[in-house]
XYZ file of C-alpha atoms in Angstrom:
749
model
C -13.932 -5.169 0.329
C -17.371 -6.023 1.784
C -19.925 -8.193 -0.021
C -22.958 -6.372 1.357
C -23.559 -2.617 1.176
C -24.943 -2.682 4.746
C -21.520 -3.811 6.031
C -19.698 -0.772 4.611
C -18.847 1.662 7.416
C -17.137 4.646 5.782
C -19.576 7.372 4.862
C -19.148 9.773 1.952
C -16.257 12.240 1.700
C -17.356 15.809 2.351
C -15.324 17.909 4.799
C -12.081 17.057 6.553
C -10.064 18.881 9.241
C -6.560 17.461 9.784
C -4.580 18.092 12.970
C -0.784 18.361 12.410
C -1.606 18.573 8.692
C 2.036 18.810 7.581
C 2.907 15.576 9.379
C 0.029 13.673 7.742
C -0.144 15.192 4.253
C 3.583 15.780 3.743
C 5.738 13.496 5.917
C 3.515 10.427 5.943
C 2.646 10.803 2.260
C 5.886 9.175 1.051
C 4.405 5.701 1.544
C 0.901 4.667 0.464
C -1.796 3.344 2.786
C -2.132 -0.417 2.377
C -4.659 -3.010 3.572
C -2.960 -6.406 3.670
C -4.106 -10.019 3.790
C -2.241 -13.327 4.087
C -0.126 -14.295 1.075
C 1.879 -17.408 0.240
C 4.029 -18.904 3.008
C 7.662 -18.416 1.941
C 9.133 -17.747 5.389
C 11.719 -20.542 5.167
C 13.311 -18.862 2.125
C 14.071 -15.731 4.183
C 15.852 -17.866 6.795
C 17.872 -19.655 4.116
C 18.897 -16.456 2.304
C 19.834 -14.731 5.594
C 22.416 -17.483 6.271
C 24.359 -16.713 3.098
C 23.915 -12.942 2.648
C 27.280 -12.287 4.388
C 29.055 -14.050 1.513
C 28.233 -11.114 -0.800
C 30.591 -8.121 -0.912
C 30.137 -4.435 -1.725
C 31.557 -3.059 -4.979
C 34.881 -1.254 -4.478
C 34.486 2.508 -5.007
C 36.714 4.629 -7.222
C 39.420 6.017 -4.843
C 39.535 9.347 -6.739
C 35.827 10.211 -6.894
C 34.497 8.045 -4.057
C 31.743 6.815 -6.400
C 30.852 3.364 -7.666
C 31.916 2.485 -11.250
C 29.078 3.035 -13.755
C 28.231 -0.351 -15.323
C 26.001 1.169 -18.006
C 29.014 2.943 -19.579
C 31.226 -0.179 -19.695
C 31.955 -2.892 -22.192
C 31.139 -6.483 -21.065
C 34.849 -7.229 -20.542
C 35.226 -4.185 -18.261
C 32.080 -5.084 -16.311
C 33.505 -8.496 -15.536
C 36.475 -6.818 -13.793
C 34.284 -4.949 -11.262
C 35.181 -6.062 -7.758
C 32.173 -6.816 -5.545
C 28.572 -7.980 -5.892
C 26.354 -4.999 -5.064
C 26.133 -1.206 -4.707
C 24.243 0.725 -2.017
C 22.307 3.983 -2.323
C 21.831 5.170 1.269
C 19.760 8.196 0.277
C 16.962 6.153 -1.303
C 17.724 2.975 0.725
C 18.285 0.817 -2.348
C 20.607 -2.058 -3.178
C 21.570 -3.030 -6.742
C 23.407 -6.167 -7.866
C 26.147 -6.222 -10.471
C 26.284 -8.921 -13.149
C 28.966 -10.602 -11.062
C 26.702 -10.388 -7.991
C 23.826 -12.145 -9.790
C 26.201 -14.936 -10.829
C 27.474 -15.196 -7.235
C 23.869 -15.524 -5.921
C 23.206 -18.211 -8.551
C 26.313 -20.130 -7.370
C 25.291 -19.842 -3.667
C 21.772 -21.145 -4.383
C 23.069 -24.108 -6.394
C 25.713 -24.899 -3.780
C 22.994 -25.263 -1.103
C 20.467 -26.996 -3.427
C 17.913 -24.187 -3.097
C 17.139 -23.987 -6.839
C 17.210 -26.108 -9.967
C 18.045 -24.500 -13.258
C 19.155 -20.864 -13.532
C 18.458 -17.881 -11.265
C 16.872 -16.064 -14.231
C 14.251 -18.816 -14.694
C 10.753 -17.649 -13.799
C 10.375 -20.025 -10.825
C 13.760 -18.987 -9.329
C 13.963 -15.257 -9.975
C 12.197 -14.427 -6.690
C 15.446 -15.406 -4.889
C 17.077 -12.234 -6.270
C 14.303 -10.314 -4.481
C 14.948 -12.218 -1.220
C 18.673 -11.391 -1.392
C 17.889 -7.723 -2.117
C 15.637 -7.437 0.942
C 18.136 -9.355 3.129
C 20.921 -6.912 2.165
C 18.666 -3.900 2.808
C 17.756 -5.344 6.223
C 21.433 -5.841 7.150
C 22.919 -2.658 5.687
C 20.234 0.034 5.586
C 17.843 -0.686 8.467
C 19.345 -0.460 11.950
C 18.082 -1.695 15.297
C 17.023 1.090 17.722
C 17.149 3.596 14.847
C 14.622 2.375 12.265
C 13.051 -0.350 14.388
C 13.294 -1.998 17.781
C 12.807 -5.610 18.890
C 10.297 -6.076 21.709
C 8.512 -9.225 22.915
C 9.892 -11.198 19.985
C 8.529 -8.742 17.404
C 10.099 -6.167 15.102
C 8.344 -2.824 15.706
C 8.840 0.142 13.372
C 9.881 3.507 14.857
C 8.203 6.541 13.301
C 11.029 8.709 11.974
C 8.962 11.871 12.561
C 7.613 11.351 16.092
C 9.929 8.701 17.530
C 6.929 6.619 18.576
C 6.385 2.948 17.812
C 3.990 2.440 14.885
C 1.710 -0.198 16.391
C 0.632 -2.969 14.037
C 2.592 -1.579 11.073
C 4.905 -3.780 9.013
C 7.346 -3.037 6.214
C 5.944 -4.280 2.913
C 7.384 -6.286 0.031
C 9.125 -8.838 2.280
C 11.425 -6.335 4.037
C 9.834 -6.964 7.449
C 10.409 -10.714 7.072
C 14.044 -10.081 6.087
C 14.572 -7.991 9.268
C 12.943 -10.757 11.355
C 15.364 -13.281 9.816
C 18.291 -10.929 10.542
C 17.235 -10.610 14.214
C 16.676 -14.420 14.452
C 13.069 -14.173 15.602
C 9.973 -15.951 14.297
C 9.088 -14.773 10.808
C 5.446 -13.828 10.309
C 3.794 -14.986 7.095
C 4.126 -12.598 4.194
C 1.152 -10.347 3.464
C -0.501 -9.664 0.153
C -1.763 -6.189 -0.765
C -5.577 -6.276 -0.800
C -6.048 -2.538 -1.393
C -3.839 0.547 -1.496
C -4.173 4.298 -1.908
C -1.777 7.208 -1.434
C -2.437 9.826 1.247
C -2.689 12.417 -1.520
C -5.452 10.648 -3.431
C -7.253 9.671 -0.239
C -7.458 13.231 1.110
C -8.233 14.688 -2.326
C -11.487 12.690 -2.233
C -12.858 15.246 0.239
C -14.756 18.156 -1.305
C -13.315 20.503 1.330
C -10.002 20.012 3.095
C -8.354 22.060 5.840
C -6.019 21.650 8.792
C -3.637 23.324 11.174
C -0.027 23.016 12.296
C 2.719 25.203 13.696
C 5.151 24.577 10.834
C 3.607 24.651 7.361
C 5.200 27.755 5.845
C 8.217 25.877 4.393
C 5.847 23.458 2.569
C 3.432 26.071 1.172
C 4.378 25.231 -2.450
C 3.632 21.517 -2.027
C 0.323 22.163 -0.254
C -0.717 24.359 -3.161
C 0.493 22.075 -5.976
C -0.737 18.739 -4.625
C -3.787 19.593 -2.507
C -4.740 23.051 -3.844
C -4.489 24.431 -0.276
C -3.303 27.924 0.673
C -1.141 28.371 3.779
C -2.020 31.272 6.089
C 0.371 32.150 8.936
C -1.388 33.383 12.089
C 0.738 35.666 14.347
C 1.632 34.394 17.825
C -0.525 35.456 20.791
C 2.479 37.179 22.449
C 5.802 38.230 20.853
C 8.422 35.447 20.751
C 11.218 36.107 23.284
C 13.256 32.979 22.460
C 16.905 33.372 21.391
C 17.791 31.068 18.464
C 21.581 30.769 18.443
C 23.865 29.781 15.570
C 24.701 26.100 15.108
C 27.935 24.804 16.617
C 29.763 22.525 14.178
C 32.365 19.911 15.187
C 34.645 17.770 13.062
C 33.883 14.462 14.806
C 30.754 13.029 16.420
C 32.457 12.154 19.728
C 33.539 15.808 20.183
C 29.974 16.937 19.539
C 28.537 14.634 22.236
C 31.095 15.858 24.766
C 30.172 19.465 23.955
C 26.448 18.711 24.365
C 27.053 17.012 27.728
C 29.128 20.026 28.934
C 26.395 22.452 27.770
C 23.695 20.439 29.587
C 25.777 20.385 32.800
C 26.290 24.166 32.703
C 22.541 24.831 32.266
C 21.592 22.197 34.859
C 23.918 23.698 37.477
C 22.156 27.075 37.283
C 18.686 25.440 37.439
C 17.697 25.985 33.797
C 15.517 23.148 32.394
C 16.986 21.483 29.275
C 15.206 19.599 26.498
C 17.526 17.642 24.153
C 16.173 16.390 20.824
C 17.782 13.315 19.238
C 16.959 11.633 15.925
C 17.006 7.982 17.065
C 16.547 5.712 20.082
C 20.182 4.642 19.770
C 21.495 8.203 20.063
C 19.189 9.093 22.950
C 20.560 6.104 24.881
C 24.154 7.042 24.020
C 23.615 10.555 25.423
C 21.818 9.096 28.464
C 24.867 6.919 29.259
C 27.129 9.976 28.903
C 25.020 12.058 31.324
C 24.837 9.169 33.825
C 28.649 9.079 33.877
C 28.696 12.795 34.668
C 26.120 12.315 37.455
C 23.367 14.394 35.849
C 19.821 13.163 36.630
C 17.630 13.061 33.534
C 14.585 11.480 31.868
C 14.623 9.676 28.490
C 11.574 9.755 26.215
C 11.767 7.420 23.228
C 9.887 4.585 21.564
C 10.901 2.165 24.335
C 9.157 4.044 27.154
C 6.579 6.238 25.418
C 3.924 4.966 27.891
C 5.321 7.543 30.381
C 5.280 10.287 27.746
C 2.751 12.642 29.401
C 4.479 12.316 32.787
C 7.946 13.086 31.370
C 6.805 16.047 29.255
C 4.706 17.504 32.109
C 7.833 17.914 34.251
C 10.257 18.822 31.431
C 10.020 22.538 32.362
C 10.710 22.027 36.086
C 13.746 23.677 37.676
C 16.961 21.819 36.711
C 15.052 19.156 34.703
C 16.940 17.426 31.866
C 14.841 15.583 29.286
C 16.181 13.636 26.287
C 13.476 13.096 23.656
C 13.570 11.262 20.332
C 11.741 13.619 17.985
C 9.369 16.096 19.627
C 6.960 16.509 16.711
C 3.304 16.189 17.668
C 3.948 15.201 21.287
C 0.731 16.958 22.191
C 1.645 18.043 25.747
C 2.625 21.626 26.540
C 5.849 22.182 28.505
C 5.158 24.678 31.307
C 8.051 26.497 32.938
C 8.390 25.449 36.569
C 6.551 22.145 36.009
C 2.905 21.188 35.853
C 0.828 22.075 38.971
C -2.211 20.016 37.825
C -0.099 16.891 37.479
C 1.604 17.468 40.855
C -1.769 18.090 42.554
C -3.120 14.813 41.188
C -0.043 13.046 42.559
C -0.308 14.788 45.982
C -4.036 14.090 46.407
C -3.747 10.435 45.370
C -5.686 8.440 42.812
C -8.766 7.944 45.054
C -9.082 11.607 46.063
C -12.420 13.451 45.880
C -12.862 16.606 43.797
C -12.572 18.793 46.937
C -9.333 17.085 48.003
C -7.902 17.566 44.500
C -8.821 21.292 44.488
C -7.162 21.785 47.884
C -3.982 20.064 46.640
C -4.077 22.175 43.465
C -4.160 25.434 45.481
C -1.002 24.381 47.378
C 0.795 23.257 44.211
C -0.117 26.476 42.356
C 1.516 28.544 45.076
C 4.672 26.401 44.915
C 4.626 26.529 41.109
C 4.556 30.364 40.978
C 7.860 30.486 42.876
C 9.422 27.783 40.627
C 8.128 29.586 37.517
C 9.842 32.845 38.466
C 13.129 31.035 39.219
C 13.115 29.177 35.877
C 12.171 32.376 34.049
C 15.097 34.179 35.673
C 17.434 31.298 34.633
C 16.521 31.916 30.961
C 13.498 29.638 30.433
C 13.596 26.280 28.640
C 16.865 25.567 26.800
C 16.301 23.419 23.709
C 19.354 21.598 22.359
C 19.275 19.802 19.003
C 21.805 16.968 18.821
C 21.760 17.129 15.003
C 19.785 18.627 12.147
C 16.806 16.665 10.830
C 16.129 16.043 7.162
C 13.337 18.601 7.257
C 13.556 22.167 8.580
C 10.009 21.775 9.901
C 11.068 19.083 12.374
C 13.828 21.388 13.669
C 11.318 24.229 13.983
C 8.947 21.986 15.942
C 11.728 21.161 18.389
C 12.675 24.826 18.722
C 9.031 25.791 19.191
C 8.834 23.847 22.474
C 10.664 26.764 24.042
C 9.465 30.370 24.274
C 5.728 29.589 24.420
C 3.245 32.380 25.232
C 5.931 35.062 25.517
C 8.149 33.057 27.926
C 11.921 33.466 27.582
C 13.853 30.585 26.012
C 16.937 29.584 24.116
C 17.713 27.070 21.328
C 20.896 25.768 19.745
C 21.888 22.926 17.439
C 25.109 20.948 17.709
C 26.317 19.357 14.491
C 29.228 17.108 13.493
C 30.500 16.390 10.001
C 29.736 12.699 10.672
C 25.968 13.285 11.052
C 23.864 11.468 8.442
C 22.536 14.690 6.921
C 26.018 16.219 6.547
C 27.570 12.962 5.356
C 24.941 12.179 2.725
C 24.094 15.657 1.471
C 26.990 17.828 2.559
C 29.463 15.262 1.298
C 32.938 14.206 2.371
C 34.328 17.288 0.620
C 33.011 19.597 3.336
C 34.784 17.576 6.027
C 37.996 17.542 3.978
C 37.724 21.331 3.520
C 37.308 21.831 7.286
C 40.452 19.834 7.935
C 42.363 21.786 5.276
C 41.479 25.182 6.748
C 42.949 24.026 10.052
C 39.899 22.950 12.050
C 41.046 20.839 15.017
C 39.116 17.930 16.616
C 37.168 19.221 19.652
C 37.193 22.787 18.340
C 33.781 24.202 17.317
C 33.310 26.405 14.278
C 30.615 29.008 13.797
C 30.367 30.714 10.432
C 27.438 32.219 8.448
C 28.265 30.325 5.223
C 28.325 27.094 7.188
C 24.773 27.731 8.393
C 23.805 28.415 4.782
C 25.449 25.149 3.712
C 23.463 23.217 6.305
C 20.243 24.882 5.205
C 21.007 24.036 1.582
C 21.601 20.402 2.557
C 18.174 20.370 4.230
C 16.564 21.988 1.193
C 18.142 19.276 -0.989
C 16.533 16.612 1.196
C 13.177 18.412 1.183
C 13.296 18.763 -2.619
C 14.231 15.106 -2.959
C 11.407 14.015 -0.659
C 8.979 16.220 -2.592
C 10.106 14.536 -5.830
C 9.591 11.099 -4.228
C 6.060 12.061 -3.197
C 5.277 13.614 -6.585
C 6.707 10.592 -8.420
C 4.587 8.308 -6.229
C 1.510 10.425 -6.948
C 2.083 10.516 -10.735
C 2.025 6.730 -10.835
C -0.809 6.419 -8.326
C -2.971 8.775 -10.414
C -3.021 6.051 -13.090
C -3.960 3.444 -10.492
C -6.467 5.843 -8.947
C -8.502 6.070 -12.164
C -8.643 2.281 -12.328
C -9.397 2.059 -8.601
C -12.319 4.498 -8.981
C -13.805 2.518 -11.889
C -13.468 -0.896 -10.219
C -14.843 0.242 -6.842
C -17.759 2.092 -8.466
C -18.657 -0.962 -10.547
C -18.346 -3.169 -7.460
C -20.728 -0.893 -5.531
C -23.179 -0.909 -8.466
C -23.182 -4.717 -8.444
C -23.789 -4.807 -4.669
C -26.776 -2.464 -5.141
C -28.183 -4.159 -8.288
C -31.161 -6.472 -7.630
C -31.489 -7.566 -11.260
C -28.030 -8.870 -12.124
C -29.416 -11.513 -14.495
C -30.253 -8.652 -16.896
C -26.629 -7.444 -16.716
C -25.418 -10.980 -17.481
C -27.882 -11.269 -20.379
C -26.686 -7.951 -21.849
C -23.091 -9.183 -21.676
C -24.192 -12.414 -23.363
C -25.826 -10.425 -26.190
C -22.590 -8.491 -26.780
C -20.565 -11.717 -26.784
C -22.963 -13.462 -29.194
C -22.804 -10.402 -31.491
C -18.983 -10.644 -31.459
C -19.122 -14.391 -32.211
C -21.430 -13.963 -35.206
C -19.444 -10.994 -36.566
C -16.283 -13.085 -36.331
C -18.078 -15.999 -37.989
C -19.290 -13.806 -40.871
C -15.781 -12.458 -41.461
C -14.138 -15.907 -41.267
C -16.705 -17.534 -43.551
C -16.226 -14.799 -46.141
C -12.437 -14.333 -46.109
C -10.714 -17.525 -45.086
C -12.159 -20.936 -44.310
C -15.381 -22.317 -45.746
C -18.725 -21.543 -44.135
C -19.120 -25.125 -42.798
C -15.793 -24.991 -40.930
C -16.539 -21.486 -39.637
C -20.005 -22.650 -38.500
C -18.484 -25.611 -36.642
C -16.009 -23.227 -34.954
C -18.873 -20.922 -33.978
C -20.818 -23.829 -32.486
C -17.763 -24.888 -30.483
C -17.245 -21.344 -29.151
C -20.865 -21.154 -28.015
C -20.521 -24.560 -26.331
C -17.289 -23.510 -24.546
C -18.704 -20.159 -23.423
C -22.307 -20.956 -22.575
C -22.262 -24.721 -21.983
C -24.848 -25.792 -24.596
C -24.775 -26.888 -28.245
C -27.331 -26.319 -30.975
C -27.801 -28.250 -34.233
C -25.858 -26.460 -36.990
C -28.975 -26.051 -39.175
C -30.702 -24.088 -36.348
C -27.638 -22.043 -35.400
C -28.513 -18.353 -35.782
C -28.231 -15.321 -33.540
C -31.926 -15.123 -32.591
C -32.088 -18.827 -31.688
C -28.957 -18.609 -29.509
C -30.236 -15.526 -27.669
C -33.661 -17.148 -27.161
C -31.945 -20.245 -25.730
C -29.858 -18.099 -23.362
C -32.887 -16.101 -22.213
C -34.806 -19.330 -21.556
C -31.848 -20.674 -19.587
C -31.750 -17.564 -17.364
C -35.545 -17.613 -16.878
C -35.513 -21.307 -15.946
C -32.748 -20.813 -13.348
C -34.532 -17.800 -11.858
C -37.701 -19.899 -11.607
C -35.976 -22.871 -9.994
C -33.758 -20.996 -7.550
C -36.026 -17.951 -7.043
C -34.989 -14.568 -8.397
C -33.526 -13.426 -5.070
C -31.328 -16.531 -4.633
C -30.173 -16.422 -8.238
C -29.323 -12.715 -7.935
C -27.326 -13.420 -4.768
C -25.419 -16.197 -6.573
C -24.501 -13.877 -9.482
C -23.501 -11.104 -7.046
C -21.197 -13.467 -5.160
C -19.574 -14.595 -8.442
C -19.013 -10.984 -9.508
C -17.544 -9.888 -6.164
C -15.326 -12.968 -5.866
C -13.879 -12.563 -9.375
C -13.557 -8.756 -9.184
C -11.604 -9.018 -5.905
C -9.319 -11.771 -7.193
C -8.608 -10.006 -10.496
C -8.068 -6.654 -8.725
C -5.453 -8.172 -6.402
C -3.669 -9.610 -9.434
C -3.952 -6.205 -11.125
C -2.304 -4.452 -8.142
C 0.640 -6.869 -8.289
C 0.854 -6.609 -12.088
C 0.971 -2.799 -11.970
C 3.617 -2.895 -9.214
C 5.784 -5.157 -11.404
C 5.056 -2.983 -14.467
C 6.114 0.134 -12.560
C 9.515 -1.402 -11.867
C 9.859 -2.687 -15.437
C 9.006 0.547 -17.314
C 11.962 2.311 -15.695
C 14.252 0.459 -18.094
C 12.393 1.872 -21.110
C 13.981 5.259 -20.489
C 17.111 3.743 -22.110
C 15.062 3.574 -25.319
C 14.257 7.314 -25.057
C 10.718 6.583 -23.867
C 8.939 8.277 -20.976
C 8.426 5.581 -18.300
C 5.276 7.265 -16.942
C 3.650 7.413 -20.404
C 4.559 3.772 -21.012
C 3.100 2.866 -17.608
C -0.166 4.648 -18.464
C -0.525 2.944 -21.870
C 0.337 -0.567 -20.693
C -1.541 -0.148 -17.405
C -4.818 0.753 -19.107
C -4.456 -1.979 -21.743
C -4.059 -4.525 -18.928
C -6.998 -2.939 -17.087
C -9.386 -3.157 -20.059
C -8.384 -6.791 -20.585
C -9.114 -7.396 -16.890
C -12.609 -5.868 -17.205
C -13.324 -8.103 -20.232
C -12.057 -11.109 -18.313
C -14.309 -10.352 -15.298
C -17.352 -9.880 -17.513
C -16.778 -13.044 -19.541
C -15.838 -15.265 -16.589
C -18.984 -14.378 -14.628
C -21.203 -14.687 -17.707
C -19.768 -18.115 -18.582
C -20.170 -19.384 -14.998
C -23.795 -18.233 -14.777
C -24.791 -20.063 -17.970
C -22.798 -23.208 -17.200
C -24.075 -23.597 -13.647
C -26.855 -26.125 -13.098
C -29.527 -25.714 -10.434
C -29.830 -28.868 -8.327
C -33.136 -29.403 -6.542
C -33.519 -31.218 -3.242
C -34.781 -34.871 -3.704
C -38.339 -33.964 -2.588
C -38.554 -30.979 -4.932
C -37.058 -33.007 -7.805
C -39.684 -35.785 -7.371
C -42.482 -33.218 -7.222
C -41.142 -31.583 -10.376
C -40.938 -34.953 -12.187
C -44.596 -35.757 -11.394
C -45.750 -32.337 -12.583
C -43.811 -32.666 -15.858
C -45.344 -36.148 -16.413
C -48.798 -34.674 -15.898
C -47.917 -31.825 -18.245
C -46.769 -34.311 -20.909
C -50.040 -36.290 -20.630
C -51.943 -33.043 -21.031
C -49.867 -32.182 -24.116
C -50.476 -35.677 -25.570
C -54.252 -35.298 -25.134
C -54.205 -31.916 -26.876
C -52.014 -33.381 -29.628
C -54.482 -36.261 -30.229
C -57.358 -33.806 -30.555
C -55.436 -31.662 -33.010
C -54.465 -34.729 -35.106
C -58.049 -35.914 -35.397
C -59.187 -32.439 -36.435
C -56.703 -32.467 -39.347
C -57.439 -36.081 -40.280
C -58.802 -35.195 -43.741
C -55.625 -33.394 -44.901
C -53.415 -35.129 -47.505
C -50.527 -37.098 -45.999
C -51.478 -35.642 -42.596
C -49.047 -32.679 -43.145
C -50.475 -30.392 -40.445
C -50.409 -33.289 -38.004
C -46.717 -33.867 -38.727
C -46.064 -30.144 -38.305
C -47.780 -30.091 -34.929
C -45.939 -33.268 -33.879
C -42.518 -31.792 -34.793
C -43.329 -28.524 -32.996
C -44.216 -30.279 -29.765
C -41.171 -32.552 -29.969
C -38.770 -29.642 -30.479
C -36.379 -28.561 -27.699
C -38.087 -25.237 -27.436
C -41.564 -26.690 -26.907
C -40.260 -29.109 -24.302
C -38.496 -26.284 -22.443
C -41.635 -24.106 -22.505
C -43.681 -27.008 -21.166
C -41.112 -27.610 -18.416
C -41.103 -23.913 -17.523
C -44.883 -23.961 -17.143
C -44.653 -26.956 -14.864
C -41.818 -25.410 -12.805
C -43.696 -22.192 -12.256
C -46.451 -24.226 -10.626
C -44.313 -26.799 -8.842
C -41.154 -25.240 -7.489
C -42.409 -22.121 -5.700
C -40.641 -22.053 -2.347
C -38.760 -25.329 -3.030
C -35.355 -25.525 -1.311
C -32.599 -25.349 -3.935
C -28.831 -25.336 -3.969
C -26.674 -23.841 -6.699
C -23.825 -25.881 -8.147
C -21.312 -24.312 -10.512
C -19.002 -26.102 -12.944
C -15.351 -25.323 -13.631
C -15.170 -22.467 -16.185
C -13.622 -23.170 -19.584
C -11.074 -20.890 -21.282
C -12.627 -17.428 -21.836
C -12.270 -15.424 -25.057
C -9.903 -12.898 -23.484
C -7.946 -15.354 -21.325
C -4.368 -16.305 -22.320
C -4.425 -19.203 -24.808
C -3.570 -22.569 -23.161
C -1.186 -23.384 -26.039
C 1.346 -20.948 -24.519
C 1.553 -18.542 -27.491
C 1.025 -15.520 -25.221
C -1.941 -14.352 -27.321
C -5.546 -14.139 -26.179
C -7.577 -17.322 -26.793
C -9.899 -15.515 -29.261
C -6.910 -14.433 -31.378
C -5.178 -17.824 -31.326
C -6.719 -21.318 -31.000
C -10.159 -19.767 -30.420
C -10.343 -18.112 -33.862
């Protein structure tokens, strides 16, 4: 994105070591990396749409199957009978409108004078997008679960670590929709300036490696996507932790009561407890429950992660109870009996000398040894999972906090049939089956096939997430090829100190195309005079000059273009002229590339519908995407070339006056030479050679050569400014007549 190679800060990609490699290359890889810039200001539309989103209703599900009716299998008359405006897919966090819903949105917008014409008109269709994002914000993204509101801002909570993702925003207008929902100031919408998936970013490294405690379950994906092998290293000391079977409850309230009772029992005997929750909301619910029961505890979530190291350091102390939202990658080891280093720092004080700190550490180490033995005797750290995560790795990371370095420990998960994982992937049927076999509320069940069912549900989620990542990568591979080409060409232009030659080569290709087209047209359709006039007009539109028809040939046009480039280089100096061309290239490449990113995003959504015509959406995306890309490259080339030839170099008044005097002197010199040559041919009949010499000197070419000679002597070091004119319609641009064809295939023929 820089316009000078010296400003680029990222060095080449050679060797990369990734800490917590599964978190980065697997979990984070579902969403691409994006660099954003300011887009159009449409914030008021989000406010307006948020006022009326409650008027829409969900489609009524089939009471027998519990599923939505399938519109694609219905006749138009049946579709009209569907009750409700939209359907929700919680698994993929999507909202879809029915035909009736689109009509309802249209009616709402007209009622409040937000649109003119129909919702399906090009200028109004964006409102369907605003309503989609508003519904997603209200129904699928929840405060203190997916995000929290702090200091008047919506901050995203990382679903894997429970930390706030500083400076991150949801893309595609979702963040603005959530801000409208929470009635806080809406930040201006961003535009994607550049994007790349984690997969394609890390595959740029020649060598890639990393480490983590929980990669074995993702070995297949590491191998398929990144060509990495997973090697499991044995633990330093044998694991002494007891991993108990899950306890399953019918209702969520019963599960929380059971967890609170389990915590109290462990706390009473001095065993430290670490409870993992999946959201801020649930950690606060459990905290309120423990407060009622009079159990002292610490809460670690996105709202108070500033105290993270302090809380984790003491999580292994005797009788400590810690509630943490997602323990993945917390980075601080939990020591049984507490942390003597931390306690020594506290005892010695912040201004203590090194000797004072060492003395305090000796005392605290002695105290810690006694606490360590007591906690060890109580069974070590007890890890309780308040529900299963989508990924088995996250559960393993929570479990792995206990039983470190051969210490004793214990882990157990408490599950209810109302948990998101069980509800979405285990289904309502499992809950109905539990009730049928006589399971009572408040009564736990522990059965091997139940554990298998839970594991299968997790595998379903993992497989689904893998498919999402693979699907994302398949499409990004197409974009990645284009990205590589455009960035390489951009770098070449930044490094090229003779861009006028590149422009001249493009001009030669264009002139060749024009004359080939002229030859074909003159031969097969219109007369040669009409075709010649068309050719002259094309040259005038593209290069900004016109030649007499009798002198119009390829060599003359190319000579004129070369003279034009040489003259501008002379006037502006080669370095200044090169800088001007570079700036034009970079400006147009960046603008066209941003448009290309948006076009491909829209194309990706559109090609999905082609599967109804028995076509592979990915193949269609590749074909259309590259056709659009090649047209974009042509457009960049032609736009820059046209601008360079149409621009006029404007001299400062002093330099212009100096140039005028030199040209006058040059003309007088030419006149003197001309007089001499005329007198020397005075004896010829009709003075033919004299006329020939006169016509040669009066020709455009002779005048230009004379001017060039004068400029080379007069304008060295003169201050110049470059002024560019508005570019005309390019050959590969859409035709202004609105036919949808390229200009060269329509009015430009």
